[in-house]
Coordinates of C-alpha atoms and ligand atoms in Angstrom, one line a residue:
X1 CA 46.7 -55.9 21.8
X2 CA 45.7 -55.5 17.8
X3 CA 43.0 -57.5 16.6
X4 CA 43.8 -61.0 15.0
X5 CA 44.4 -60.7 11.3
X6 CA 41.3 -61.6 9.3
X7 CA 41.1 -61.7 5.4
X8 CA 38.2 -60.4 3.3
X9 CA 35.3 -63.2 2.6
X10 CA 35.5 -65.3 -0.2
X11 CA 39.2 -64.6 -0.2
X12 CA 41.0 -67.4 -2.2
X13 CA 43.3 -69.4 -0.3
X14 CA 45.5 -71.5 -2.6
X15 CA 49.1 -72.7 -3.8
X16 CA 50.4 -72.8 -7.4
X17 CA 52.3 -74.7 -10.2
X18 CA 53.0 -74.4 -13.4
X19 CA 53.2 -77.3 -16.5
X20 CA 56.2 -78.1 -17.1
X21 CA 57.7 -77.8 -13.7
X22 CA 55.4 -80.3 -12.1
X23 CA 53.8 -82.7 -14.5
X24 CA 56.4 -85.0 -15.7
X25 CA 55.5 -87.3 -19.1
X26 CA 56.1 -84.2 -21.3
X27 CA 54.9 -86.7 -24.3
X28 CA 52.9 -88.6 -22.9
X29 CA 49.3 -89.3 -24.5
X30 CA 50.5 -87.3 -28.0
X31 CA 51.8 -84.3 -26.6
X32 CA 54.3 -82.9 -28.4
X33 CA 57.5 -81.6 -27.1
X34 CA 57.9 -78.1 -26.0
X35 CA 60.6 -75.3 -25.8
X36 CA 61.4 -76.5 -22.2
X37 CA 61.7 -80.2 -23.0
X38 CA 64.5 -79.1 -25.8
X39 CA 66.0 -76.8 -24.0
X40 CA 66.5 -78.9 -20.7
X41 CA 68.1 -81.9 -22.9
X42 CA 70.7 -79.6 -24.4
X43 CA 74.0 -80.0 -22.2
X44 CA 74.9 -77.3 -19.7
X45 CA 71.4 -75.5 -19.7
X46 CA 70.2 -76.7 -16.3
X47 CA 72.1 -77.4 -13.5
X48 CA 72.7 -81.3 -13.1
X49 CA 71.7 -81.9 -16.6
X50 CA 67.9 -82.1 -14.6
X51 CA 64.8 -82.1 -17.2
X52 CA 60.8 -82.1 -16.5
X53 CA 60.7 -85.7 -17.7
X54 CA 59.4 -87.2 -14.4
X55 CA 59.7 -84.1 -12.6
X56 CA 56.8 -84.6 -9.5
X57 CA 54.5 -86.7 -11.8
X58 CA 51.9 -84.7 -11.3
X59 CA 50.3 -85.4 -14.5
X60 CA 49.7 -89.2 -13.0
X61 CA 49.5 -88.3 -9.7
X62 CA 47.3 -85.6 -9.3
X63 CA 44.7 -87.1 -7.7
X64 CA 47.2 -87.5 -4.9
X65 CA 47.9 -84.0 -5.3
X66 CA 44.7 -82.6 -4.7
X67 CA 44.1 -85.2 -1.8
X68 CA 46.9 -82.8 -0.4
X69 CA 45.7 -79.8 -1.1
X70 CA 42.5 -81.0 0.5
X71 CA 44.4 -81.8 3.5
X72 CA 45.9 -78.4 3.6
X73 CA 42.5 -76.9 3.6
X74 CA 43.0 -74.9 0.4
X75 CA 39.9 -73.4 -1.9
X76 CA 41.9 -73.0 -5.1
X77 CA 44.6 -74.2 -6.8
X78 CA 46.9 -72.4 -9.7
X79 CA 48.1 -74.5 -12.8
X80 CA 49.1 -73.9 -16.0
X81 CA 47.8 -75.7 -19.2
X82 CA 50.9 -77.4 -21.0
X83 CA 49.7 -75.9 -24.7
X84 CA 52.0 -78.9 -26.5
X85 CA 49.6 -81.2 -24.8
X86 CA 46.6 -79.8 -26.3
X87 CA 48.1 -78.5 -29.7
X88 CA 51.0 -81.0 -30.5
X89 CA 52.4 -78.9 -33.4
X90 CA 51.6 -75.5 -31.3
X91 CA 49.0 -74.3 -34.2
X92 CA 46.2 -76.8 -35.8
X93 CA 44.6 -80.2 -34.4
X94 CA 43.4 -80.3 -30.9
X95 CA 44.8 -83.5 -29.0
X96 CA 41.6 -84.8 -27.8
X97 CA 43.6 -86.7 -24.9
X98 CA 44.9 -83.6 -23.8
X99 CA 41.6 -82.1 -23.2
X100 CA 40.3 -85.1 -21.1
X101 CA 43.7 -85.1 -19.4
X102 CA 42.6 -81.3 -18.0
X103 CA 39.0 -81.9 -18.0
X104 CA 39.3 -84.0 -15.5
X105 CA 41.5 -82.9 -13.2
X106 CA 39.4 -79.5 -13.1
X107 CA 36.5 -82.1 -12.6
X108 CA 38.2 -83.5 -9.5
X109 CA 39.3 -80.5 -8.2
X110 CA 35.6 -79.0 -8.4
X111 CA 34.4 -81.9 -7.0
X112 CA 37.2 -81.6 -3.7
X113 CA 35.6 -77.8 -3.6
X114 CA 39.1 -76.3 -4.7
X115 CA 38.8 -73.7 -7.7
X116 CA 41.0 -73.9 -10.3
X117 CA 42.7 -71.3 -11.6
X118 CA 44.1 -71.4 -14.9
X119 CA 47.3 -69.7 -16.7
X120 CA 47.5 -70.0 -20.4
X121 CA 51.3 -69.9 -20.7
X122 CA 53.8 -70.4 -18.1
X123 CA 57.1 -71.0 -20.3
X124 CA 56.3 -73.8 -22.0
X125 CA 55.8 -72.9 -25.6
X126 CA 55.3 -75.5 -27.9
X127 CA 59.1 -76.3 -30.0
X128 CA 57.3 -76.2 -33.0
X129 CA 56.1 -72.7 -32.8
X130 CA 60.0 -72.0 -31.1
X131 CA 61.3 -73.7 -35.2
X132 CA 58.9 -70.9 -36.3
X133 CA 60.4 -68.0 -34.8
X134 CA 58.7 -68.0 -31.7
X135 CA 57.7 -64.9 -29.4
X136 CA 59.4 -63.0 -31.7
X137 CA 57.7 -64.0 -34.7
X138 CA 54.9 -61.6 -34.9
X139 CA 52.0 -64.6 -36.3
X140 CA 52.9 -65.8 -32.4
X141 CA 49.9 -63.2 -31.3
X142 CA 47.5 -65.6 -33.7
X143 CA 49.0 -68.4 -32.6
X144 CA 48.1 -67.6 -29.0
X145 CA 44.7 -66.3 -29.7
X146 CA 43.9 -69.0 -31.6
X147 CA 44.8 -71.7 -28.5
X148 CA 43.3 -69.7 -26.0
X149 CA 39.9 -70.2 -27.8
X150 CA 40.8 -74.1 -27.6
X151 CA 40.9 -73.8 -23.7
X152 CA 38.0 -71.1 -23.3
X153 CA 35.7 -73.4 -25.3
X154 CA 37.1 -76.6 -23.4
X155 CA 37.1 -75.7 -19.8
X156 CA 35.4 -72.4 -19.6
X157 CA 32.4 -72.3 -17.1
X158 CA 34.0 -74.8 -15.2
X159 CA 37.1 -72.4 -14.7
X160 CA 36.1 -69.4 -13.9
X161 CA 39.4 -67.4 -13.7
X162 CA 42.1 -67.4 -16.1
X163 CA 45.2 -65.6 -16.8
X164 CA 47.0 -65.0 -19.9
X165 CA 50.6 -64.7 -19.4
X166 CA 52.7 -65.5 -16.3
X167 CA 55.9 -62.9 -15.8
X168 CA 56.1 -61.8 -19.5
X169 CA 58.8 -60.4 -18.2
X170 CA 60.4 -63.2 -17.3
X171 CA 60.0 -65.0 -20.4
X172 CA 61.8 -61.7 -22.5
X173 CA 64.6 -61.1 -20.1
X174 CA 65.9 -64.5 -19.4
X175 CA 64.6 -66.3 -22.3
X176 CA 65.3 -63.7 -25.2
X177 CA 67.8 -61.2 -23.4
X178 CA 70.1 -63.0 -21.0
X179 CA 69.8 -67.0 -22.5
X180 CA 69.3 -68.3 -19.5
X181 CA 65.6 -69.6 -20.0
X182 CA 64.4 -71.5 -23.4
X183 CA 64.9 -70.5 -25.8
X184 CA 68.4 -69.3 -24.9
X185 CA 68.5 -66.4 -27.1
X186 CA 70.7 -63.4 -26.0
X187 CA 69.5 -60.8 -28.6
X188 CA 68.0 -57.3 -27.1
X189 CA 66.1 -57.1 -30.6
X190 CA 64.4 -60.4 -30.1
X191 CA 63.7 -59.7 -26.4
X192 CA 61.8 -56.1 -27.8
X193 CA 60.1 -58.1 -30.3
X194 CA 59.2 -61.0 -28.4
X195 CA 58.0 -58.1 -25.4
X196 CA 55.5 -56.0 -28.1
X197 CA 54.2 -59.9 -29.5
X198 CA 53.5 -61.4 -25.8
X199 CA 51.4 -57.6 -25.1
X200 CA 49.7 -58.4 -28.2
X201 CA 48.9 -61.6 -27.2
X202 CA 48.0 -60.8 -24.1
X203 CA 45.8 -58.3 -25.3
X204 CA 44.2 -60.6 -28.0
X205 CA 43.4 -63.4 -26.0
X206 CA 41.8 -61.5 -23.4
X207 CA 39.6 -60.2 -27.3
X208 CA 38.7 -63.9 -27.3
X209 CA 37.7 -64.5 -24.1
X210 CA 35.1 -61.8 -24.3
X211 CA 34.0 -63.5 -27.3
X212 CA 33.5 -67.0 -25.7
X213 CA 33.9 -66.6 -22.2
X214 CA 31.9 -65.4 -19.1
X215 CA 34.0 -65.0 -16.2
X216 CA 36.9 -63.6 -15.4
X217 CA 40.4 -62.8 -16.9
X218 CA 43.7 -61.1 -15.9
X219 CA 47.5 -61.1 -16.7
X220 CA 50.2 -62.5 -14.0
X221 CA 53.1 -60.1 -13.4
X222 CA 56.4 -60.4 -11.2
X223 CA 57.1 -57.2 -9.1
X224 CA 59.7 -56.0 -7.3
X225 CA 59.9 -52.9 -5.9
X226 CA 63.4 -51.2 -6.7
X227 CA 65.9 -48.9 -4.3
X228 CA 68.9 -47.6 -5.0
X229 CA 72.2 -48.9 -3.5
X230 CA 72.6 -45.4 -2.6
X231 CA 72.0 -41.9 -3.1
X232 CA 74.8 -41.7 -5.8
X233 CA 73.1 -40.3 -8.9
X234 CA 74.2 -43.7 -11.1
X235 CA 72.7 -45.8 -8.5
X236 CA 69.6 -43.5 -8.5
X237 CA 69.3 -43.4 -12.5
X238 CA 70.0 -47.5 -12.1
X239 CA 67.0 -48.0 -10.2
X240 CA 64.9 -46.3 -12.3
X241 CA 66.2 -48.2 -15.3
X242 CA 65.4 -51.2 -13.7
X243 CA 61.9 -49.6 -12.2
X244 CA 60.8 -48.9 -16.0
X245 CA 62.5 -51.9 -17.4
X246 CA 60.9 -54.8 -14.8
X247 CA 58.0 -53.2 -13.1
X248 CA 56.3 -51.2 -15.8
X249 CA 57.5 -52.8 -19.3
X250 CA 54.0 -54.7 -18.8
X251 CA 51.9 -52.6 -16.9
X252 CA 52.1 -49.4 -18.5
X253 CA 50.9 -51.3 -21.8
X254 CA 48.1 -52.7 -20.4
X255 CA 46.9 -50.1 -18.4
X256 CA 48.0 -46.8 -20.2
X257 CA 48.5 -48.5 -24.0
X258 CA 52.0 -47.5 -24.5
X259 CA 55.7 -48.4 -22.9
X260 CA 56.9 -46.4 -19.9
X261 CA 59.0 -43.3 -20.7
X262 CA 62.6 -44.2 -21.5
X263 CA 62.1 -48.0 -22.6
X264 CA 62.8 -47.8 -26.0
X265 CA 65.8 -46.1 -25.3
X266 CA 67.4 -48.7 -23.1
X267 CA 67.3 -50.7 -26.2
X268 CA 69.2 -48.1 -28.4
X269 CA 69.8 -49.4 -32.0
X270 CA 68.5 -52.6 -31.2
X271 CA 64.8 -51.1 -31.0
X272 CA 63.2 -52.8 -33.5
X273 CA 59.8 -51.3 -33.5
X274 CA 59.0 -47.3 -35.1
X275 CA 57.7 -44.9 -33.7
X276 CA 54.4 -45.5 -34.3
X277 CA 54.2 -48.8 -32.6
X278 CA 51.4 -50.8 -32.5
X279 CA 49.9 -53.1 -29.5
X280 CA 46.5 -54.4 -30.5
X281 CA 44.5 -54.5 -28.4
X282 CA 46.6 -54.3 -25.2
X283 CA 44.2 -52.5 -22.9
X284 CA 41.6 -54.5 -23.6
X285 CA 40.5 -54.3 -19.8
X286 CA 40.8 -57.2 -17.0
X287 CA 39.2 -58.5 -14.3
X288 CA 42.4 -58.8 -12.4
X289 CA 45.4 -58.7 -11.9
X290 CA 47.8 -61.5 -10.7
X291 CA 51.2 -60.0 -9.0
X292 CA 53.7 -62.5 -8.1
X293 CA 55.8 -61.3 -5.1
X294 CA 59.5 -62.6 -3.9
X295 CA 61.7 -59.9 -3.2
X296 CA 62.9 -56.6 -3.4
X297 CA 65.2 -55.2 -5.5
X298 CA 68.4 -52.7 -4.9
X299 CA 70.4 -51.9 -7.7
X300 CA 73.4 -50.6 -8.5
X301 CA 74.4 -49.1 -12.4
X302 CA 75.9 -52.0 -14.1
X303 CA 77.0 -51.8 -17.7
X304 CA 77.5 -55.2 -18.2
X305 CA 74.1 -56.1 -18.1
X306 CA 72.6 -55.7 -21.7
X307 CA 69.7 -53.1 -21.4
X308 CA 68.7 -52.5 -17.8
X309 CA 72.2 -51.6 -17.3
X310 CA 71.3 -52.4 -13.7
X311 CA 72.5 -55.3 -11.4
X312 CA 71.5 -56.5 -7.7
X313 CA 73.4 -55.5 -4.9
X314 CA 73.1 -57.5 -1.5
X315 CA 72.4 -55.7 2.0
X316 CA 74.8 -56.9 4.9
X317 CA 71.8 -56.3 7.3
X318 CA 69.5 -58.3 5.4
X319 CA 68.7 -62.0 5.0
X320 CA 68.5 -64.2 1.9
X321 CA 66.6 -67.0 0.8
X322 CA 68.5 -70.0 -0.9
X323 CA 68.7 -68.7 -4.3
X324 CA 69.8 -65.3 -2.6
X325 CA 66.6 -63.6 -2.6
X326 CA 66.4 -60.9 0.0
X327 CA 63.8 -61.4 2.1
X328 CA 61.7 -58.2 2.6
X329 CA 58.1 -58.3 3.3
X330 CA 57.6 -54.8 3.7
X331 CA 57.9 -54.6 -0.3
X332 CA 55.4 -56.6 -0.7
X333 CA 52.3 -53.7 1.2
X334 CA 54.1 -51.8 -0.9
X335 CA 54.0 -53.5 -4.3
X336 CA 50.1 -53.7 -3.8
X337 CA 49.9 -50.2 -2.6
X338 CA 52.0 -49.3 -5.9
X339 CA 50.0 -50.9 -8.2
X340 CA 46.4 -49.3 -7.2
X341 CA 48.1 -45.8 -6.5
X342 CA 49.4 -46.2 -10.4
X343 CA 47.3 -48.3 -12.2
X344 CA 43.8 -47.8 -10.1
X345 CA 41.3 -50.5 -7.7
X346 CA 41.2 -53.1 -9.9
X347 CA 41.2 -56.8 -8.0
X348 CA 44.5 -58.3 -7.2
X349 CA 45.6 -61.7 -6.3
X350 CA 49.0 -62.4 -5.1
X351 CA 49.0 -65.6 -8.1
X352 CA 53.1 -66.5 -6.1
X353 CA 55.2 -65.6 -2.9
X354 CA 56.8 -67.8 -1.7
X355 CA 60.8 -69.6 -0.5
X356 CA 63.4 -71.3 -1.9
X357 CA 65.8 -72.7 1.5
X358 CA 67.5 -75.7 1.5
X359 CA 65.2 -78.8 2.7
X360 CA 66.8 -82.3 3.0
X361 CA 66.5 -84.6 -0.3
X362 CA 64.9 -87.3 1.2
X363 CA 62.4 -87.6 4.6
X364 CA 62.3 -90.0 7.3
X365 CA 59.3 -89.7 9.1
X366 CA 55.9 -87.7 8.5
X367 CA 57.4 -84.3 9.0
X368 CA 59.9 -81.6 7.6
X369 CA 61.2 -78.7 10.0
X370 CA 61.4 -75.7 7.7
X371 CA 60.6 -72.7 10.2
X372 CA 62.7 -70.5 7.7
X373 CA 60.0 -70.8 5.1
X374 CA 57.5 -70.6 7.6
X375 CA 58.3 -67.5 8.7
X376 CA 58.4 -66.3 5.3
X377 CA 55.1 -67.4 5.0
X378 CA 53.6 -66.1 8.0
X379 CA 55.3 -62.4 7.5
X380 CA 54.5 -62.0 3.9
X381 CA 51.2 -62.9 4.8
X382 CA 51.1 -60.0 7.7
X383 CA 52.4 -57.3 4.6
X384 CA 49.6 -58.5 2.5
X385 CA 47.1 -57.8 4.9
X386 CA 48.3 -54.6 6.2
X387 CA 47.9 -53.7 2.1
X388 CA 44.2 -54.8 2.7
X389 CA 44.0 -52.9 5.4
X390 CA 45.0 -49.9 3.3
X391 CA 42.7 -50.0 0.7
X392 CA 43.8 -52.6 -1.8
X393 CA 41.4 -55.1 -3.3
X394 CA 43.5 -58.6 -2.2
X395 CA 41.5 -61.1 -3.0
X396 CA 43.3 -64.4 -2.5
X397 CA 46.9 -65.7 -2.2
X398 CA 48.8 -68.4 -3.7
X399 CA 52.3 -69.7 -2.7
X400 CA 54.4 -70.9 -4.6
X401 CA 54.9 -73.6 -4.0
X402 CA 52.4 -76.6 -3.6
X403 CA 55.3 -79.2 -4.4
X404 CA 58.9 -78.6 -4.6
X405 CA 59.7 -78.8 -8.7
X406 CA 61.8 -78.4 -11.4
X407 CA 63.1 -75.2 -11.0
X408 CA 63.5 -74.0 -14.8
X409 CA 67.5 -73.4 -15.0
X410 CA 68.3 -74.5 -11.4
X411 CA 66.6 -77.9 -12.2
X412 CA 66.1 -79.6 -8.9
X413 CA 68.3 -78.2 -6.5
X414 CA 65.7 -75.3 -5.4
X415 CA 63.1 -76.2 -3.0
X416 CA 60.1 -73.7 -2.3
X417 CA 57.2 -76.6 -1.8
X418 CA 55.1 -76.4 1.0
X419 CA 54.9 -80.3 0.4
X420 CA 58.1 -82.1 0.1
X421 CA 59.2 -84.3 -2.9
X422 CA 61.5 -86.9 -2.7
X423 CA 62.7 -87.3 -6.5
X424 CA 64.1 -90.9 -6.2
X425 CA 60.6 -92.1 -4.4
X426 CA 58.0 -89.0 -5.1
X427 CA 56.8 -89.1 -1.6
X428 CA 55.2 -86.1 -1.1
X429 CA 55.5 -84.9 2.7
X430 CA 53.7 -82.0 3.9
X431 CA 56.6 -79.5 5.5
X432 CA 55.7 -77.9 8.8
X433 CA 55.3 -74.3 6.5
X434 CA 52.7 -76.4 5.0
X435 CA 51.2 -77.5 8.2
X436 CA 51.6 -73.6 9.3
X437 CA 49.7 -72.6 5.7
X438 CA 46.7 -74.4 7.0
X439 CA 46.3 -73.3 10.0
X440 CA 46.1 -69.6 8.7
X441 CA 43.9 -70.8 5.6
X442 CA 41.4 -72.4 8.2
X443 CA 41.7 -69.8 10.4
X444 CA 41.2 -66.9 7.6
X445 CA 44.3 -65.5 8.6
X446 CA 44.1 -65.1 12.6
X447 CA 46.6 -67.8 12.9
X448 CA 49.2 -65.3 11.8
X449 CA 49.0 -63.9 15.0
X450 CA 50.0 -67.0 17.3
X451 CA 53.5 -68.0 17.9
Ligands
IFM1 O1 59.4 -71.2 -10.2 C1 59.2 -69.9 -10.6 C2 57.8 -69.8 -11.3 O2 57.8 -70.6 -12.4 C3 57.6 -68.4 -11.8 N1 57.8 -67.5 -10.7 C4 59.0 -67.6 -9.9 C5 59.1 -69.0 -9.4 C6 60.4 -69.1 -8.5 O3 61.5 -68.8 -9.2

């Protein structure tokens, strides 16, 4: 019989959110409105018409929140800073309410024992900075230093990790490339502009930190290892496309200083930038980095799809989560393995992994069966460590989700909380995943292998 699972010491043990998806009162306290807020107000954007202006009322109910994530055992907790909070207009005066607003919840988690750890910018990008061009207005790199050095000097000491970006790529492919995400732009051109500004960014921000700062800082990534439907040489060549244009479009920047081979290309005429194209200071080096892990990806040549010229393909054998995610832990030892084989040991955190299935709207009771997320949980979990146990520096895990949120373009009707929400009442309800969560978080993983 092998050995119970058990995690490294000190290994972070946590749950995530971001801003806009969980805090509700988007103006409240002179906070001014961001991309999100206008994008999720325009007809036909999300499903239901659903916005983040109550959303889970986390930014009232935190102290709730925490109470929960006390309950569930956990030693750190993942947020994002709503930036249109602390810099109304995006650029210029600090909203002093803002600041408390944060400062205190990073007091109370402190206080509760739970770390916070902080993204910069999860989405939600100020609308005035969206009126001026946005990520594809190159002054958005000052822009970003500039309110980075607002939170370092606020909160840093008492935060002691930060990330920059969450999934830049993300932000480029449905925001600026497919329209999907605020701001809804479908231009290949903005989405390569807005790609080399976010890098620089990135890369400037991290300048700051070194500046100001004295802990730790790293960049949040989505990964998804890519197959080919099958050995056809189209499906092949689609797979790398999509290898180049999701996995590395980041990484190779920030580790090597230059896009992969064969991205520029994708773009064609569209390629804004010369030859000679300039990052800033990209590599600057981190102290981690953060890879958010849901599924794998098999691909198929597609030339509809703008770019990538690549498109998903599902697998008969193979189950799917509710937004028809294939479920496929073994891509996730694999992601971690990838990512120290090509970009060397640097610390990793899993920063999301997590389920979207399809849990009732409303509870009675104290409970919520979800053994589908559970299981999600627990076999993830098992891939993670068997990346451990090959060499790679894990040091913590977040799901994703503490709460069930707004779920950007899908609004509401996606659930991946380990707590339930109930959006009429906002009961929260711990699910029995959550239950599950904390019995391997007090158990530094050895309740992985019971049941
Ligand atoms: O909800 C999102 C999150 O904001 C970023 N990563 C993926 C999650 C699930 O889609």
């Amino acid at each position: 019989m092998s050995a119970a699972p058990q995690f490294p010491p000190g290994f972070l043990w946590g749950a995530a959110t971001s801003a806009y998806q969980v805090e509700g009162s988007p103006l409240a306290d002179g906070a001014g409105p961001c991309n999100w807020h206008r994008f999720s107000h325009t007809p036909g954007r999300t499903v239901d018409g659903d916005t983040g202006d109550v959303a889970c009322d986390h930014y009232r109910r935190y102290p709730q929140d925490i109470a929960l994530m006390r309950e569930l055992g956990l030693n750190a907790y993942r947020f994002s800073l709503a930036w249109s909070r602390l810099l109304p207009n995006g650029t210029g005066e600090v909203n002093a309410a803002g600041i408390t607003h944060y400062s205190r919840m990073i007091d109370q988690l402190l206080e509760h024992g739970i770390e916070p750890f902080v993204t910069l910018y999860h989405w939600d990008l100020p609308a005035a900075l969206e009126d001026r061009g946005g990520w594809a207005a190159p002054e958005s790199v000052d822009w970003f230093r500039d309110y980075a050095r607002v939170c370092f000097r606020a909160f840093d000491g008492r935060v002691r990790r930060w990330a920059t970006l969450n999934e830049p790529w993300v932000v480029t492919d449905a925001g600026y490339l497919h329209g999907v995400h605020a701001p809804g732009s479908t231009s290949p051109r903005e989405a390569a502009l807005a790609s080399a500004n976010l890098l620089r960014a990135h890369g400037a921000a991290v300048e700051a930190y070194r500046e100001v700062g004295g802990h730790e800082i790293g960049l949040v990534v989505n990964l998804e290892p890519k197959d080919a439907a099958s050995d056809a040489p189209d499906d092949v060549a689609a797979a790398e496309r999509s290898d180049v244009y999701m996995n590395r479009q980041y990484l190779d920047p920030v580790f090597f200083g230059h896009y992969p081979e064969g991205f520029a290309e994708m773009f064609g005429n569209e390629w804004p930038h010369g030859g000679d194209l300039d990052l800033g200071a990209v590599r600057a080096p981190l102290d981690f980095l953060g890879i958010n892990y849901y599924r794998r990806g098999v691909m198929t040549r597609d030339d509809e799809r703008p770019v990538e010229r690549a498109g998903h393909v599902p697998v008969p054998e193979s189950d799917y989560t509710d937004l028809d995610w294939e479920i496929f832990p073994a891509a996730l030892t694999r992601t971690l393995t990838w990512v120290k084989q090509r970009y060397g040991d640097i610390p990793l955190y899993i920063t999301e992994n997590g389920a979207a299935f399809d849990d009732p709207p409303h509870v009675e009771g104290e409970s919520v069966d979800d053994p589908l997320r559970a299981d999600y949980l627990r076999s993830h979990l098992l891939a993670a460590h068997e990346a451990i146990e090959r060499g790679v520096d894990l040091r913590g895990y977040f799901v994703w989700s503490l709460l069930d949120n707004f779920e950007w373009a899908q609004g509401y009707s996606k659930r991946f909380g380990i707590v339930h929400v109930d959006f009429d009442t906002q009961r929260r309800t711990i699910k029995d995943s959550g239950r599950f969560y904390a019995s391997v978080v007090r158990s530094n993983g050895a309740a992985l292998s019971e049941g």
